[in-house]
Short mmCIF file of C-alpha atoms and ligand atoms in Angstrom, two decimals:
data_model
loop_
_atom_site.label_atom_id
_atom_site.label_comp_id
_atom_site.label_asym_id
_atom_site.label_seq_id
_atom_site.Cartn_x
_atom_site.Cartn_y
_atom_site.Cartn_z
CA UNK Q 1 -2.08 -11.72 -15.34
CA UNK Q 2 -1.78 -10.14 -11.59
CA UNK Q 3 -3.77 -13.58 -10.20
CA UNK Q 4 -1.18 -15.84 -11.15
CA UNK Q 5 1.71 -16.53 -9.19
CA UNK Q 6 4.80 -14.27 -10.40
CA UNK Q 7 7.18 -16.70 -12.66
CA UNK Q 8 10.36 -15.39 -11.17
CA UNK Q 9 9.84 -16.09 -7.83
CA UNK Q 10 11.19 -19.24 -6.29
CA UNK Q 11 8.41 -20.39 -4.62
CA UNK Q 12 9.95 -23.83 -4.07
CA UNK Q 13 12.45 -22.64 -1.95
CA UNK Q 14 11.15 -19.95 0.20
CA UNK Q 15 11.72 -20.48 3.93
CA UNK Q 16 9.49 -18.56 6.46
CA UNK Q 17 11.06 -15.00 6.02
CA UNK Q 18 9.44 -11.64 4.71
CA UNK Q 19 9.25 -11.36 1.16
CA UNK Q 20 7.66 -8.36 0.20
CA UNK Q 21 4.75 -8.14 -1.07
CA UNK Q 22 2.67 -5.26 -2.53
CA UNK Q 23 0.00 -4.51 -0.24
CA UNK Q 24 -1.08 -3.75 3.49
CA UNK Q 25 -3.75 -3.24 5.05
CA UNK Q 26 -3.81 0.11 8.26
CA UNK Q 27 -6.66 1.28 10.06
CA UNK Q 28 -6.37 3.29 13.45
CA UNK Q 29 -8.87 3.29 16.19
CA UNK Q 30 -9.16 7.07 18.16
CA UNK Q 31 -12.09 9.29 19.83
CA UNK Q 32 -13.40 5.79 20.40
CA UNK Q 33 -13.75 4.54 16.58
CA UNK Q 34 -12.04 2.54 14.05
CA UNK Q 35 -11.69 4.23 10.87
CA UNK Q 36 -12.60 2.75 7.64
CA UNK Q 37 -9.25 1.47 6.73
CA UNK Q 38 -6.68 1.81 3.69
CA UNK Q 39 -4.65 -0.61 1.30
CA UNK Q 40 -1.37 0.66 0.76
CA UNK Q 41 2.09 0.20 -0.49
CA UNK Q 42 4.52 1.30 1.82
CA UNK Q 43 5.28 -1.00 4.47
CA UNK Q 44 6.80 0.78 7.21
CA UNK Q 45 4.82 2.56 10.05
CA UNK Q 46 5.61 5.73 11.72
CA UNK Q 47 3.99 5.38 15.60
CA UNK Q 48 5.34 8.01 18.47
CA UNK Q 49 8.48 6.59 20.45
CA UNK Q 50 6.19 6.53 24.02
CA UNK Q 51 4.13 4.36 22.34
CA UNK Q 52 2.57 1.47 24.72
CA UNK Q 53 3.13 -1.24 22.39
CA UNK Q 54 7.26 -0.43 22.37
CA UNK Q 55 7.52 -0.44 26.32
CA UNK Q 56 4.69 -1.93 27.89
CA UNK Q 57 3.96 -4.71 25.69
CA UNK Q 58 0.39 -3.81 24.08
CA UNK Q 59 0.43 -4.84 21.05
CA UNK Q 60 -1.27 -8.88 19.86
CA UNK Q 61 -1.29 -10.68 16.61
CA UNK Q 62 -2.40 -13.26 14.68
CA UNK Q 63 -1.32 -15.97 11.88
CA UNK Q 64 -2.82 -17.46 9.15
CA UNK Q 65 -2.48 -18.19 5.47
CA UNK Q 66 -4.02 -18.12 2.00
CA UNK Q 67 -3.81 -21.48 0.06
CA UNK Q 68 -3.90 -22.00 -3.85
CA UNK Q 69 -6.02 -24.07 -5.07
CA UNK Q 70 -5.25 -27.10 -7.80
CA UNK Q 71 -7.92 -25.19 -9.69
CA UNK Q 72 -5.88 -21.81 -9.44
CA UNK Q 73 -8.54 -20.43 -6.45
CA UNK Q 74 -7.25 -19.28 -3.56
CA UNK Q 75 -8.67 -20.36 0.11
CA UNK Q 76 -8.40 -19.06 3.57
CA UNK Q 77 -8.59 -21.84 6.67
CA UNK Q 78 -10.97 -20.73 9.23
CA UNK Q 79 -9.76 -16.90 9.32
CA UNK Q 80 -13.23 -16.13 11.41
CA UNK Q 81 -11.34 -18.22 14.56
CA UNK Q 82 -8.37 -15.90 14.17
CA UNK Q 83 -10.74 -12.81 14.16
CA UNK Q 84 -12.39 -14.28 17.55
CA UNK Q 85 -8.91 -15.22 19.01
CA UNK Q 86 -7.03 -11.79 18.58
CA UNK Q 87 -10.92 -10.30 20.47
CA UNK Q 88 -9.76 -12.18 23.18
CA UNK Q 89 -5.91 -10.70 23.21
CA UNK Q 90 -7.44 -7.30 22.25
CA UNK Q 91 -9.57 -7.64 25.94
CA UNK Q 92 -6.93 -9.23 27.91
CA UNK Q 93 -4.83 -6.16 27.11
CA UNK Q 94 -7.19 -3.53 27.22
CA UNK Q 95 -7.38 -2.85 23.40
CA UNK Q 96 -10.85 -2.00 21.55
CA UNK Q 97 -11.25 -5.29 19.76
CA UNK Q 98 -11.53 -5.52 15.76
CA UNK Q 99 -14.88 -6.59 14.77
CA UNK Q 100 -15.09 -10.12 13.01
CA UNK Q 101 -16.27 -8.37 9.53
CA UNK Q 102 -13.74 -5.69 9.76
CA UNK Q 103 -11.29 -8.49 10.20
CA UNK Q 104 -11.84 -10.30 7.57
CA UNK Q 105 -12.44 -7.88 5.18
CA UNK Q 106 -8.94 -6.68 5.71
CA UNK Q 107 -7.27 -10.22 5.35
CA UNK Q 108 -9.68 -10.85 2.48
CA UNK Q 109 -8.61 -7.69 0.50
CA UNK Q 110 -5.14 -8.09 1.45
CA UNK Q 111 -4.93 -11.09 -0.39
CA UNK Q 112 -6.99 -10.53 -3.18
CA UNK Q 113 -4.58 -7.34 -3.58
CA UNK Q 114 -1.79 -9.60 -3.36
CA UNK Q 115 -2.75 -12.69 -5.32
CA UNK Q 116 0.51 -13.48 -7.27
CA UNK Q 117 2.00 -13.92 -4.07
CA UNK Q 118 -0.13 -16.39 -3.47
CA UNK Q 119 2.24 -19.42 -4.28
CA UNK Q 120 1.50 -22.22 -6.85
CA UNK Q 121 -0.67 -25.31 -5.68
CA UNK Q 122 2.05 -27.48 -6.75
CA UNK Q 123 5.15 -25.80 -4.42
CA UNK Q 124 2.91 -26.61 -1.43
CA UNK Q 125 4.16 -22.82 -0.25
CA UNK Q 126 1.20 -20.95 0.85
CA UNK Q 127 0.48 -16.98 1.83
CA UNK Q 128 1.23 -16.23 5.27
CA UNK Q 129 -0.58 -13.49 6.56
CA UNK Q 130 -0.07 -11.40 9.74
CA UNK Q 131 -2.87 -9.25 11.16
CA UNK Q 132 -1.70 -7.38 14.00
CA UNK Q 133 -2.97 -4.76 16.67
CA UNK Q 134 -0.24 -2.13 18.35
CA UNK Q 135 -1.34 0.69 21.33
CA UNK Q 136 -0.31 3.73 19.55
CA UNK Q 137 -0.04 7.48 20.43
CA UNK Q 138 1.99 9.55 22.91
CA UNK Q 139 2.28 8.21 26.45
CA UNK Q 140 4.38 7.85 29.47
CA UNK Q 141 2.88 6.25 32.16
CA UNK Q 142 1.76 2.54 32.69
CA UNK Q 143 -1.50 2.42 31.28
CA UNK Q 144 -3.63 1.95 28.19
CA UNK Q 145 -3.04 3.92 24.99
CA UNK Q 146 -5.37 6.07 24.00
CA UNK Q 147 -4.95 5.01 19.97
CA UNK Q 148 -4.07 1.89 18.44
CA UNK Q 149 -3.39 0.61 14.73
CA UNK Q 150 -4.72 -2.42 13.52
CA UNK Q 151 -2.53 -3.83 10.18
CA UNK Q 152 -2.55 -7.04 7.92
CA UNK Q 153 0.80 -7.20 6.35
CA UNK Q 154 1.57 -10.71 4.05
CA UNK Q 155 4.52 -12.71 2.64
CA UNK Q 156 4.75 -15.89 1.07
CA UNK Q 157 6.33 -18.71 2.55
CA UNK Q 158 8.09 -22.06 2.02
CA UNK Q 159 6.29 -25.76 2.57
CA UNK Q 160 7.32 -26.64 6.01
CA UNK Q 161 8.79 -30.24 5.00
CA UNK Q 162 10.59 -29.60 1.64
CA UNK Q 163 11.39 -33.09 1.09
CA UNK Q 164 8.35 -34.46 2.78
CA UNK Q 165 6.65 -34.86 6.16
CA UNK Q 166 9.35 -36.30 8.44
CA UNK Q 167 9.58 -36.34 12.45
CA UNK Q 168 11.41 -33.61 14.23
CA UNK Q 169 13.03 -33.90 17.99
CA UNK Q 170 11.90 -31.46 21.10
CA UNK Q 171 13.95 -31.22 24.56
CA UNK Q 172 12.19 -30.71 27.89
CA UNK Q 173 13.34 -26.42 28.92
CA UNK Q 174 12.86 -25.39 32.59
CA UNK Q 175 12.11 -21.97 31.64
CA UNK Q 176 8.81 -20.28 31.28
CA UNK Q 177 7.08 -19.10 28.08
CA UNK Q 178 3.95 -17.99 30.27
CA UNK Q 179 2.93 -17.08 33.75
CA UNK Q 180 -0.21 -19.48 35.91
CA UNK Q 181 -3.33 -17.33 34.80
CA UNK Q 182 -0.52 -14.74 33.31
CA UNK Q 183 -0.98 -14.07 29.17
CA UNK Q 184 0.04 -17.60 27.62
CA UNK Q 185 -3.23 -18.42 25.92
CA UNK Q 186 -3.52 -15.04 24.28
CA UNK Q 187 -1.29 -14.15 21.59
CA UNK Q 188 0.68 -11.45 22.82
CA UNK Q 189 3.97 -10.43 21.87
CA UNK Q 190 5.20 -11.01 25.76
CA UNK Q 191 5.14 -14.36 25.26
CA UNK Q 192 7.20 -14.52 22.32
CA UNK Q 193 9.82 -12.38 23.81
CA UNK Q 194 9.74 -15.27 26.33
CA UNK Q 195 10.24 -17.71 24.55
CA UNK Q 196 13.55 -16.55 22.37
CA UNK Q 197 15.87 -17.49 24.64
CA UNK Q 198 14.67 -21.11 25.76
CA UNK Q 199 14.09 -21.52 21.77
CA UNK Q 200 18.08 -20.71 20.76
CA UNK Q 201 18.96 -22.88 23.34
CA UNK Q 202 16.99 -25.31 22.27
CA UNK Q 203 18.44 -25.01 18.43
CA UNK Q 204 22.12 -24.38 19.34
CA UNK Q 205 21.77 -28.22 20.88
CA UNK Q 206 20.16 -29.64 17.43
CA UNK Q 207 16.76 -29.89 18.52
CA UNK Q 208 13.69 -27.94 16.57
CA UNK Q 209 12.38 -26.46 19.63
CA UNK Q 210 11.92 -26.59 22.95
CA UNK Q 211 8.87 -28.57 25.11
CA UNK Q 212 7.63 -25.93 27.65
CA UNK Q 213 6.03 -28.07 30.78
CA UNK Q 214 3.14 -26.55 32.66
CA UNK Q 215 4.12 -23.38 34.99
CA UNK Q 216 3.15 -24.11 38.50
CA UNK Q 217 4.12 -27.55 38.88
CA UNK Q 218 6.74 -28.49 35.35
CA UNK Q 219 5.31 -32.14 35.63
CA UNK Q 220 2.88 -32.13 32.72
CA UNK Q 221 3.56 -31.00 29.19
CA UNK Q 222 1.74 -27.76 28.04
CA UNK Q 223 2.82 -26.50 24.45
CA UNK Q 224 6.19 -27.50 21.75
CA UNK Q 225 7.41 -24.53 20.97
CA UNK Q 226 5.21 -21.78 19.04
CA UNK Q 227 2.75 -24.84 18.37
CA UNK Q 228 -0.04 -27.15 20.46
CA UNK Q 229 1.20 -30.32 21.70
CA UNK Q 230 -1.25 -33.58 20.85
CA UNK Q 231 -0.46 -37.41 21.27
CA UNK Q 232 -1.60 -40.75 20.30
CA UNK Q 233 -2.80 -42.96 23.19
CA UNK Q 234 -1.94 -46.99 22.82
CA UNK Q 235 -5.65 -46.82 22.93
CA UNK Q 236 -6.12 -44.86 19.94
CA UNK Q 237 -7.28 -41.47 21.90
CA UNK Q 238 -6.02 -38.44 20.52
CA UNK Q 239 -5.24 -36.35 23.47
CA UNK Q 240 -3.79 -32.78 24.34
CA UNK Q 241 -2.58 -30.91 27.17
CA UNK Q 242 -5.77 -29.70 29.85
CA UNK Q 243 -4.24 -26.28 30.19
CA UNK Q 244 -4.86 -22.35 31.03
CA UNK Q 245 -1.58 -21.06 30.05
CA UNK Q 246 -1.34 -22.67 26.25
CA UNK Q 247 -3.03 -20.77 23.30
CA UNK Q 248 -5.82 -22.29 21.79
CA UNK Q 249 -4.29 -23.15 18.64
CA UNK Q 250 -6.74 -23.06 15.49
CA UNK Q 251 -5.21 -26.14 14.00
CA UNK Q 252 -5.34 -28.40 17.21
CA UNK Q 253 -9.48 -27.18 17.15
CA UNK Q 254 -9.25 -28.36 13.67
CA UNK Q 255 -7.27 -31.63 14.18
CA UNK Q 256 -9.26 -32.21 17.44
CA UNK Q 257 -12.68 -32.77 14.67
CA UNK Q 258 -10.62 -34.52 12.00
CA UNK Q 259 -10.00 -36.71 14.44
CA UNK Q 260 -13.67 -37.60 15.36
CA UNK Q 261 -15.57 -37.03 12.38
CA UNK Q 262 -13.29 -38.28 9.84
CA UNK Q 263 -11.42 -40.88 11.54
CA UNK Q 264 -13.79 -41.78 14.17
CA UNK Q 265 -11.44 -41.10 17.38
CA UNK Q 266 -12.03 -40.19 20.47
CA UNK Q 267 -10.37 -36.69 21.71
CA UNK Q 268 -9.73 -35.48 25.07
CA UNK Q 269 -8.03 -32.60 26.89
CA UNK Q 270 -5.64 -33.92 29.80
CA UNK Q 271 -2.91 -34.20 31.97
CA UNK Q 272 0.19 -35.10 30.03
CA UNK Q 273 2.80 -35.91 32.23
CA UNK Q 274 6.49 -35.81 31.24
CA UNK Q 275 7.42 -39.11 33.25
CA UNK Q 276 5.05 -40.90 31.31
CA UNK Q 277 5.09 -40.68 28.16
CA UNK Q 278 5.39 -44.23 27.02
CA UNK Q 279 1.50 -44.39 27.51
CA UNK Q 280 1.26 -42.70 23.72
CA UNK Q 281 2.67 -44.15 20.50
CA UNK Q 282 2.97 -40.50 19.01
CA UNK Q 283 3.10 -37.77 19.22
CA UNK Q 284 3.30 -34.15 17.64
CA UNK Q 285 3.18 -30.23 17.31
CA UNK Q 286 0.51 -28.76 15.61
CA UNK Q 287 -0.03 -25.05 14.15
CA UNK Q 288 -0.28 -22.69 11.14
CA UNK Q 289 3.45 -22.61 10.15
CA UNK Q 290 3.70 -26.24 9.61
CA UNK Q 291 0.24 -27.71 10.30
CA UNK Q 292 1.23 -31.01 11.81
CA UNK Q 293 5.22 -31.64 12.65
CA UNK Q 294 5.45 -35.32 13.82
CA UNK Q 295 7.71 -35.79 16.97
CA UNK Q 296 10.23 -38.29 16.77
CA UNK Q 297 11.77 -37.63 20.19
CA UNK Q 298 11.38 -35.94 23.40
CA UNK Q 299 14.63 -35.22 25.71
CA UNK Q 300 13.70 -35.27 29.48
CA UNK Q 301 16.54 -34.81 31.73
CA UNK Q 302 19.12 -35.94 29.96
CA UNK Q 303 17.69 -38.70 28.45
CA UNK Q 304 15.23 -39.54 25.14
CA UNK Q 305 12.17 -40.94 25.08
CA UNK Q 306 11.20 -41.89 21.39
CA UNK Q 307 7.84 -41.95 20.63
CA UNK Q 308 6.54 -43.81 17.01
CA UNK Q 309 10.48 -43.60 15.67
CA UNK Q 310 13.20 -41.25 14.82
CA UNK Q 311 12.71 -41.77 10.89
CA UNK Q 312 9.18 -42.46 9.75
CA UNK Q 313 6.16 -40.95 10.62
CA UNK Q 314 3.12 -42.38 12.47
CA UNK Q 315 0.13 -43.88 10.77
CA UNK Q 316 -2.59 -41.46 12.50
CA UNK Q 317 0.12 -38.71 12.17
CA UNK Q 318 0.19 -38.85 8.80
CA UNK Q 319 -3.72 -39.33 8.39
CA UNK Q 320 -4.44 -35.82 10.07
CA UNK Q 321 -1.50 -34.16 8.09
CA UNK Q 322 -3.33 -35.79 5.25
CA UNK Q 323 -6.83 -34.43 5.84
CA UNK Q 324 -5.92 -31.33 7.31
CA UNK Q 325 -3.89 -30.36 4.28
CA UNK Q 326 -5.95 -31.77 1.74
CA UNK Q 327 -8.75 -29.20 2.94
CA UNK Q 328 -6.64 -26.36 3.46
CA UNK Q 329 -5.42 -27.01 -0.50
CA UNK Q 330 -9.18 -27.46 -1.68
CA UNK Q 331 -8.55 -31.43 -2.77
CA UNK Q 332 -10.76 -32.96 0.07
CA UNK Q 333 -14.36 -30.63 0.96
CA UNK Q 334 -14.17 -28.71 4.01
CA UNK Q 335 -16.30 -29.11 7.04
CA UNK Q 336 -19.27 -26.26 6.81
CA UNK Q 337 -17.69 -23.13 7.39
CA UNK Q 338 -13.86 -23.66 7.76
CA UNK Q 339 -13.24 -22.42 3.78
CA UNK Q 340 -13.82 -18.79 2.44
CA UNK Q 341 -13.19 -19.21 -1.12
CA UNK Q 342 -11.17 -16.26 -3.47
CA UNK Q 343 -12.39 -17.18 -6.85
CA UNK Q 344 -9.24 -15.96 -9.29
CA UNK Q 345 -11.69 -13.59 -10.87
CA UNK Q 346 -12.09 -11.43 -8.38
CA UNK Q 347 -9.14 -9.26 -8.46
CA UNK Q 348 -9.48 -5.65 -6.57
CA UNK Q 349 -7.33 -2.69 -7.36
C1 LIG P 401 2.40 -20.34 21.24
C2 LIG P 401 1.62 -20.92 20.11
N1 LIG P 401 0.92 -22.06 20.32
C3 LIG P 401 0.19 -22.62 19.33
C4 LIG P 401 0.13 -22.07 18.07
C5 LIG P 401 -0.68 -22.72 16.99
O1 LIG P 401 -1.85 -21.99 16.77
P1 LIG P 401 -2.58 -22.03 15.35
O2 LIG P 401 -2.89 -23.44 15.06
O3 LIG P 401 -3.79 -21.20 15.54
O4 LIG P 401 -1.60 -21.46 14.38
C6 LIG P 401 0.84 -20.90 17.81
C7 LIG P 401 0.79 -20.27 16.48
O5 LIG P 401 -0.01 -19.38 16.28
C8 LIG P 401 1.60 -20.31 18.85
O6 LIG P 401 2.29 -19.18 18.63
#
């Protein structure tokens, strides 16, 4: 049956690479006008070599995933804030913006198309899927294109923690991923390109990634890596970085209401500073690819501050990894609104 997962994959052990699957989603905006869009099979793109996305950088994306259900359902988490987020990167960069329903009718029939990608509830795997938005067309000069493409490609990918949820370490970089009031809290490929070379630094020394500080003054913390930094005050506040130049990660929104509705917290967006990080008893990244990775350990100039340990994981780590997953996987009810449901049944194609 084309909703179950496909036996001969090894869903257990995928990492977070490109797997194919079967079908994409392409629809191009020109004379002004998206067109109604197509599902297709092949998964290469033919765009002119002038095009703006190749040399001047317009082109944005998003990331999300599908989830399989215990009961063999499939769920998306919150794929309307990913719609709104890649409007704002569309108008930062000058590119018509993809209405919401257009959006998600794409993801949603890209996933329906694909279901036995969609990994078993059990491997804790999930479908990662990449919507994406590229200025198309011939064109020399610095300026907008005068086409664009929007896509949804989608590959499944490996649980985060294969042998459980366990802390990870970050070092301090003194490189940029973003400019003061530049592009950091859109998500545009710029930054990413930014960030390569702090990021294999950061892994050739042993460490998962790399803590980028705030650009004008590098005394306060602003994200870990390709994910939002959050702490644990001694007083029980769950706090994250007050910042312009870090994107407005859809799991930190989440985690942010977890924390207050279901755990009765108090949340706050401020100053982190990096010489003072003993005031929190933990700490950690936050984001689609792994949801919640607990930090163990922060180097700062040469030396490490630990946070809850190098080892275990924090109790109010572990209850928002908890929560958060549990509604992403359909075992604890979503809030109003964060779930769109793919009943198995409703296969397309
Ligand atoms: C730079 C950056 N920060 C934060 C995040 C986390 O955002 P989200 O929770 O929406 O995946 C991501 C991932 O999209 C990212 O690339």
């Amino acid at each position: 049956m084309a909703n179950e997962p496909i036996a001969n994959l090894d869903f257990k052990n995928l990492g977070f690479t490109y797997t194919k699957t079967k079908w994409n989603y392409l629809s191009i905006w020109k004379d002004g006008k998206w067109d109604d869009g197509v599902l297709r099979n092949e998964d290469t793109i033919t765009i002119s070599a002038t095009s703006t996305c190749l040399h001047y950088g317009q082109e944005a994306f998003e990331g999300l995933k599908a989830y399989r259900r215990a009961d063999g359902d499939i769920q998306l988490f919150r794929p309307d804030e990913n719609a709104k987020r890649l409007q704002r990167s569309c108008h930062r960069l000058l590119m018509p913006e993809v209405p919401t329903d257009k959006f998600l009718n794409a993801v949603k029939s890209v996933v329906k198309a694909n279901q036995e990608f969609v990994p078993p509830y059990e491997s804790r795997a999930s479908l990662y899927i990449r919507p994406y938005i590229l200025g198309i067309g011939d064109n020399m000069g610095v300026k907008p294109a005068t086409q664009y493409l929007f896509g949804v490609v989608c590959t499944p990918v490996g649980a985060y923690f294969k042998s459980g949820l366990a802390p990870v370490n970050f070092m301090v970089t003194d490189m940029d991923r973003a400019a003061p009031h530049g592009t950091g809290d859109v998500k545009v490929g710029g930054n990413y390109g930014a960030s390569l070379y702090p990021h294999e630094i950061a892994k050739e020394r042993g460490f998962a990634d790399c803590i980028y500080l705030d650009p004008t003054t590098h005394t306060k913390i602003d994200e870990a890596g390709a994910a939002n930094f959050f702490a644990i005050t001694r007083d029980g506040r769950l706090v994250t970085p007050k910042s312009s130049s870090v994107l407005p990660s859809i799991t930190r929104m989440s985690i942010m209401q977890i924390a207050e509705d279901y755990l009765g917290m108090k949340t706050a967006f401020e100053d982190i500073f990096i010489d003072r990080l003993d005031q929190y008893v933990e700490a950690g990244a936050c984001g689609t690819a792994a949801a919640i990775s607990p930090i163990g350990a922060i180097e700062v100039n040469g030396k490490t501050h630990v946070f809850h340990s190098l080892t275990g994981v924090g109790p109010v780590t572990k209850k928002l990894y908890d929560i958060l997953t549990g509604i992403q996987y359909g075992d604890i009810e979503a809030p109003e609104g964060w779930v769109y449901w793919i009943k198995k049944s409703e296969i397309i194609k």
